Structures are given as C-alpha cells and as structure tokens.
Short mmCIF file of C-alpha atoms in Angstrom, two decimals:
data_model
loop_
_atom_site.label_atom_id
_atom_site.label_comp_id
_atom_site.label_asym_id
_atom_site.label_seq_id
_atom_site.Cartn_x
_atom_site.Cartn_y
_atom_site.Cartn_z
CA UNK A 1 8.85 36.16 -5.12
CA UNK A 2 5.44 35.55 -6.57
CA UNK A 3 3.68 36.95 -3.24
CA UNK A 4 5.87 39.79 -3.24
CA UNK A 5 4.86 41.00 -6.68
CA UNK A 6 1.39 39.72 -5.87
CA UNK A 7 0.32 40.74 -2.44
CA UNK A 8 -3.77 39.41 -2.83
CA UNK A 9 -3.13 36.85 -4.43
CA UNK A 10 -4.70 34.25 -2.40
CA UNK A 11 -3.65 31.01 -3.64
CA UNK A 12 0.15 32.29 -3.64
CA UNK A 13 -0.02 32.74 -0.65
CA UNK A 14 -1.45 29.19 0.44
CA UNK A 15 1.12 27.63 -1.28
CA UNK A 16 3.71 30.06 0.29
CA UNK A 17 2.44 29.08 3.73
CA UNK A 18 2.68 25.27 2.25
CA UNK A 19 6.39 25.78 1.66
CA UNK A 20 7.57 27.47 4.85
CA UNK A 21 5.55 24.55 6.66
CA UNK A 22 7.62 22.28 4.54
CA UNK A 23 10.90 23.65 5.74
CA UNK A 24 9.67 23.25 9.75
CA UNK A 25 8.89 26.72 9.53
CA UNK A 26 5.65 26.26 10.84
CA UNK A 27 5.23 29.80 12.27
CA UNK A 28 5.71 31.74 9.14
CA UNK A 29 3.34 29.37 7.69
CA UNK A 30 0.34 30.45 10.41
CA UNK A 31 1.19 34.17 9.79
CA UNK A 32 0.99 33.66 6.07
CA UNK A 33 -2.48 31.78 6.68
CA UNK A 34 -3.37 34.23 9.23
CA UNK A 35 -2.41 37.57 6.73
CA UNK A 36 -4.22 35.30 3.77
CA UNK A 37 -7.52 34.99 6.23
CA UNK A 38 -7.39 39.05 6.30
CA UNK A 39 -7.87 38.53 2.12
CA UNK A 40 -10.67 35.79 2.48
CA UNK A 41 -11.85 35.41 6.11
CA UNK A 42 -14.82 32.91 4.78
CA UNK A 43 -12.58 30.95 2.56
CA UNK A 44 -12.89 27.47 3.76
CA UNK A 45 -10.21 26.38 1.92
CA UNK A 46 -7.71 28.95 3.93
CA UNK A 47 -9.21 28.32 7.15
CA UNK A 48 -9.04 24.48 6.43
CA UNK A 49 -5.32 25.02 5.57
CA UNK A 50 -5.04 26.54 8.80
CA UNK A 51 -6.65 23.85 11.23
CA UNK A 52 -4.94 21.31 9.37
CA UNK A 53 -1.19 23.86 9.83
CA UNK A 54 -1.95 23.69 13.44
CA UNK A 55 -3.35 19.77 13.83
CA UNK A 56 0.10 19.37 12.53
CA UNK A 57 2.12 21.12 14.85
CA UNK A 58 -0.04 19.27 17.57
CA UNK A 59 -1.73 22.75 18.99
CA UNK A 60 -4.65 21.26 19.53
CA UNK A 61 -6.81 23.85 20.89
CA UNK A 62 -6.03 25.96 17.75
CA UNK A 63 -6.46 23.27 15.48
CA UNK A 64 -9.85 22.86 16.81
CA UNK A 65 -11.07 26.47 16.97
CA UNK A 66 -10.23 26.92 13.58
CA UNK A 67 -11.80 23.71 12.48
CA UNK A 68 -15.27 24.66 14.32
CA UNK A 69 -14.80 28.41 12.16
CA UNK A 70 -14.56 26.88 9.20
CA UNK A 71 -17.84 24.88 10.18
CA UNK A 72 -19.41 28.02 10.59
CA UNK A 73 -18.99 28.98 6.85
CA UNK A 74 -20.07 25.24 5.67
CA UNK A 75 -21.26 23.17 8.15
CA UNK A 76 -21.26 20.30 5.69
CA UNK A 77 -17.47 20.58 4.70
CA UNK A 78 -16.33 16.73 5.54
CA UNK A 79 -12.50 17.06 5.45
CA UNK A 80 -13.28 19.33 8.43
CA UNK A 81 -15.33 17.17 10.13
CA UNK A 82 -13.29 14.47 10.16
CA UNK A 83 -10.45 16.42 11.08
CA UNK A 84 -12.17 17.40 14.29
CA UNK A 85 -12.76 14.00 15.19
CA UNK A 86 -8.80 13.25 14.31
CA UNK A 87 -8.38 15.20 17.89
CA UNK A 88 -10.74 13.17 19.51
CA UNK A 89 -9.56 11.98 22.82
CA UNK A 90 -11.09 8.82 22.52
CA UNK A 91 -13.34 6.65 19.58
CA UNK A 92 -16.42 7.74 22.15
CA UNK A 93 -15.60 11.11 20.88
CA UNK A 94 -14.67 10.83 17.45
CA UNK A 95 -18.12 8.89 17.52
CA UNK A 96 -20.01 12.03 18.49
CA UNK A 97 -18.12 14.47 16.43
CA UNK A 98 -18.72 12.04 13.44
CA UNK A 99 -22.44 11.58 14.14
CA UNK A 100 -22.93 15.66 14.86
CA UNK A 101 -21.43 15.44 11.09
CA UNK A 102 -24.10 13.26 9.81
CA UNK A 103 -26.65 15.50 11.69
CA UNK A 104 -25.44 18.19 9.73
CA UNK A 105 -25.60 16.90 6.53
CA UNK A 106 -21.90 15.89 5.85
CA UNK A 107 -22.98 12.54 4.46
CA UNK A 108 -19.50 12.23 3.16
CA UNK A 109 -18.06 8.17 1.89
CA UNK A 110 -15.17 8.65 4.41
CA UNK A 111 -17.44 9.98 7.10
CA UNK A 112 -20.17 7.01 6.66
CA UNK A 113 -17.41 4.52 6.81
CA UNK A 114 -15.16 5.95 9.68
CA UNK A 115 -18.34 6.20 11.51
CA UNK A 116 -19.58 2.78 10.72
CA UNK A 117 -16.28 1.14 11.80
CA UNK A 118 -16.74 2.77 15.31
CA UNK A 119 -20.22 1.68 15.51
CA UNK A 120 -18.96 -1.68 14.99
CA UNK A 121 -16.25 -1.24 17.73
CA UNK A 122 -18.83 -0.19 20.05
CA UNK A 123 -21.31 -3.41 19.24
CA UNK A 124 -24.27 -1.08 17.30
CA UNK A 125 -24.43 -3.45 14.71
CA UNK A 126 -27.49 -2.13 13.25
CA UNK A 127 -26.41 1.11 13.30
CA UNK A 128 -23.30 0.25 11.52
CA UNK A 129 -25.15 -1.81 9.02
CA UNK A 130 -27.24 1.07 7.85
CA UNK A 131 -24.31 3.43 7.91
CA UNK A 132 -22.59 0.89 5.33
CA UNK A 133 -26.25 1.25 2.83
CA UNK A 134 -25.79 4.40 2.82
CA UNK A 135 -21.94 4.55 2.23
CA UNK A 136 -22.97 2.02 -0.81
CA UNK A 137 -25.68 4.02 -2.45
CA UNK A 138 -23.38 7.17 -2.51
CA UNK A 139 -20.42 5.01 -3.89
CA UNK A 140 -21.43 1.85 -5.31
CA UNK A 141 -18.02 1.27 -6.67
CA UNK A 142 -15.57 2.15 -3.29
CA UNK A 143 -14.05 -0.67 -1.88
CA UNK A 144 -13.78 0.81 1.41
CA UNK A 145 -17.71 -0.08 1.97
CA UNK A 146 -17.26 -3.82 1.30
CA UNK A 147 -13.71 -3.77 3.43
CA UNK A 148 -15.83 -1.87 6.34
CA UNK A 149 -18.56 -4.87 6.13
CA UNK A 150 -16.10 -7.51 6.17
CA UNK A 151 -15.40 -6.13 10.37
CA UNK A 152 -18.79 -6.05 10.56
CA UNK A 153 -19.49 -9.77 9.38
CA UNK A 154 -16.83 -11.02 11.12
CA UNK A 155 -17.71 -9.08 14.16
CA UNK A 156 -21.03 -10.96 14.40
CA UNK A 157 -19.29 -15.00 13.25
CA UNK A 158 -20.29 -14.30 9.81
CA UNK A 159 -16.81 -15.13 8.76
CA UNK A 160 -17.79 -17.35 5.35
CA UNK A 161 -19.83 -13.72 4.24
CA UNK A 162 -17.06 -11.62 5.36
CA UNK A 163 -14.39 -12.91 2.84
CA UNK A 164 -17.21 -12.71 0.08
CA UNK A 165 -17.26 -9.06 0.90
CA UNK A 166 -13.07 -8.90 0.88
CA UNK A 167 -13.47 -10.65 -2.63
CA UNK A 168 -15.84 -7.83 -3.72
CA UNK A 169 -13.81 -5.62 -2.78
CA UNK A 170 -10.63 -7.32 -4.41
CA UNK A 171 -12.48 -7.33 -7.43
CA UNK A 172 -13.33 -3.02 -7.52
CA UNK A 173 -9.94 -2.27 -6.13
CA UNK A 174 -7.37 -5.53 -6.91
CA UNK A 175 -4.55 -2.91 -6.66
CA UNK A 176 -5.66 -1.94 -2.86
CA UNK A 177 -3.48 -3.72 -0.28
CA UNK A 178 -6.38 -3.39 1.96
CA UNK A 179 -7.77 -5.69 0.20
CA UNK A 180 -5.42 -8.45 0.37
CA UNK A 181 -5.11 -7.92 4.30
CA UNK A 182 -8.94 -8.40 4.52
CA UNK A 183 -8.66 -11.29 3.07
CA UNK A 184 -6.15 -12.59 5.29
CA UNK A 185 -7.25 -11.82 7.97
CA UNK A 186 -10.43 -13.62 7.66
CA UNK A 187 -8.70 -16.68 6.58
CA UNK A 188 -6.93 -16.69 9.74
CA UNK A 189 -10.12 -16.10 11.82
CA UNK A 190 -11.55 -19.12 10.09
CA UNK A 191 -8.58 -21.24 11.19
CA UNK A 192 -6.89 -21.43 7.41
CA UNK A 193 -3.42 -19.93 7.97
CA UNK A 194 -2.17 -21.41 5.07
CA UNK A 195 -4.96 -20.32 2.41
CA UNK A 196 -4.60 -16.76 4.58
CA UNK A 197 -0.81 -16.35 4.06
CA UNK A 198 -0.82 -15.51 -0.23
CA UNK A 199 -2.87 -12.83 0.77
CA UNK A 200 -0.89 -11.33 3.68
CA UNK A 201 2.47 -11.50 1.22
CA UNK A 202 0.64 -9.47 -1.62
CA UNK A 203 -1.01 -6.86 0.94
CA UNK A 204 3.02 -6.87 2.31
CA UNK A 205 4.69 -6.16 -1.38
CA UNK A 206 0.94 -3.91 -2.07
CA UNK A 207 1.59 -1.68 0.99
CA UNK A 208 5.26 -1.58 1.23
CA UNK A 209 6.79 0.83 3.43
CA UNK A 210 3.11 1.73 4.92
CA UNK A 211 1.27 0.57 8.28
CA UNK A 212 -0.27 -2.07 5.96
CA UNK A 213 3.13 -4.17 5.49
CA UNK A 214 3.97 -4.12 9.04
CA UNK A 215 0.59 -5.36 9.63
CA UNK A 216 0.87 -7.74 7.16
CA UNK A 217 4.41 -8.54 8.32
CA UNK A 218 3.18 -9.20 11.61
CA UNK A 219 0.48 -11.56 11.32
CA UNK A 220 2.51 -13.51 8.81
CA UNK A 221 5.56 -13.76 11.65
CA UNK A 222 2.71 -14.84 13.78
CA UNK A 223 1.49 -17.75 11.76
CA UNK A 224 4.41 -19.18 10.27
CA UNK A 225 3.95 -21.94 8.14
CA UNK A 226 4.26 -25.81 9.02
CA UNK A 227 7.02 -27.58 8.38
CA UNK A 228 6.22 -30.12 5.05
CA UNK A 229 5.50 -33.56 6.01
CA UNK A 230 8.39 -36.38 6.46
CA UNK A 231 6.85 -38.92 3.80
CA UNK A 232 9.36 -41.60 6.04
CA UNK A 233 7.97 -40.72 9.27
#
C-alpha cells in the first residue's frame, strides 16, 4: 500500500522486495529490485539487495554480476566483497577474491580476518600474522582477531599462547560462544579433556540452536569423561 501511494519511494520499495522474498516470492522481489534500480541505478545499497536476493535463490551467475556492478560504484564496499567470495568455488578462490578486496582498499575487520583464517589454512603464516595486526589496529577491541590468532598459534604448536589469546578474547566478548569453543578446543589439543569440557558446555548453552552447539556437542560426545576412580580397587 505504501509503494502504491508512493511510487519513488526508494526505500519502500526495498523493504517491499524484502517482504515478497520473505513469503518465497523471490521473483516479485527481483522485479521490485530491478523497477527500484530504474529509481537509483548507482545505489549500492539496491544493487547490494539485489546480489544478495539472487545469492539467495542460489543463481549464482546473477548473484555475481550484480555483486561485481555494485563494485563498480564503490569498489571498497566490503559486504560486497565478501559476498563474492561466499560463491567461491573453493577457499583458493575466496582467497583471491578476498585479497583483490584488500588491493582495493576494502580493509574491512571481517575481510582481514576471513582472509587471515585462509592464509592460515593454506600454511602463509606470515601472511596471516600481518593480516591479524592489521585486523587489531582497526579494532582493538573485536574478539574475532584474538579467536583468528588462536588457529594461527595452534597451527604452528603454540598451543600454551593460543589459549592466552582465547582468554583475551573471553575477556572482550565473555558473552561470545566462540569464545568458549576456542577455549576448548585448545584444551583438547593440549591433551586436557577434562579442563576442555566446562568450556565446550558453556559455548553449547552460549550457541544454542546454532552451528556452534553442534560443534560443541560433538567434540564433547567425542571426549566423554572418565569414569571416577574405585577408591577399593
């Protein structure tokens, strides 16, 4: 009703297009983007809305397109960045897509650290270690950075330094289940399944119903604990 009495009006009609998507009606919801585009073709917001309308409905090709045009109005617009490399075919091509971003100056938190995590999947240590500076100097406060270390330490057998760097980041973000799982994990990496388990309950009850409890769920079915000692045996 709104876009009917107001034809131009842009953000009606994004969250028009949001609604119809909502209701599986994800054609309407292009041709509303598509008629909106006609308002504001170098709205990156509205071409954004678009790539991500059609990364949803898994047409990739389109999702992509319109993710490069919107890089033509601002090559430094993150969220489109890393959407790109959310189509990646593999993490060799997120890597590049992510790393073109950096070129272009899309120096983003969530870029650095997505990018530094592949680095340390692919062994560039280095690399990965002055992606996580970086990350730190924009956002001395994000957890993320000191979670995104902790792979890297424990990547290279710096276990002991990697749960310093889950504790910092317990300590900016206690609430975070993340947290709690990094923890975990690198008590089980350092062979203490019992001082690891605390942690893997509270990232459980911290993520509930996300990827993070089954996670959690899962290493704690995989290291159950040992039966208390028989003071008469």
């Amino acid at each position: 009703d709104l876009v009917t009495r107001n034809p131009s009006n842009i953000p009606f009609l994004k969250r028009l297009a949001q609604a119809q998507f909502a209701e599986g009606r994800g054609a309407e919801a292009v041709a509303t983007l598509e008629q909106t585009l006609e308002l504001a073709p170098d709205s990156v917001f509205v071409n954004m809305a678009l790539a991500d309308t059609f990364r949803l409905m898994e047409k990739t090709d389109e999702a992509r397109l319109a993710y490069r045009t919107t890089l033509d109005i601002d090559p430094r617009w993150a969220p489109a960045w890393l959407g790109l490399a959310e189509l990646a075919e593999s993490n060799e091509g997120r890597r590049s897509i992510l790393t073109e971003a950096e070129g272009a100056g899309a120096g983003s938190l969530e870029v650095l650290l997505q990018l530094a995590r592949l680095e340390v999947d692919a062994g560039h240590a280095e690399t990965a270690a002055e992606l996580l500076e970086r990350a730190e100097d924009l956002e001395p406060a994000a957890a993320g950075t000191h979670l995104e270390r902790a792979r890297l330490l424990e990547a290279q057998g710096r276990k002991d330094e990697a749960l310093a760097s889950c504790a910092t980041a317990a300590e900016l973000e206690p609430a975070n289940p993340l947290t709690a799982l990094c923890t975990g994990r690198v008590y089980l990496a350092l062979g203490e399944p019992s001082r690891a388990r605390p942690h893997l309950r509270r990232a459980a009850v911290l993520g509930k119903g996300t990827d993070i409890e089954q996670e959690a769920i899962g290493l704690l079915e995989a290291t159950p604990p040992k039966p208390a000692e028989n003071p008469e045996s």
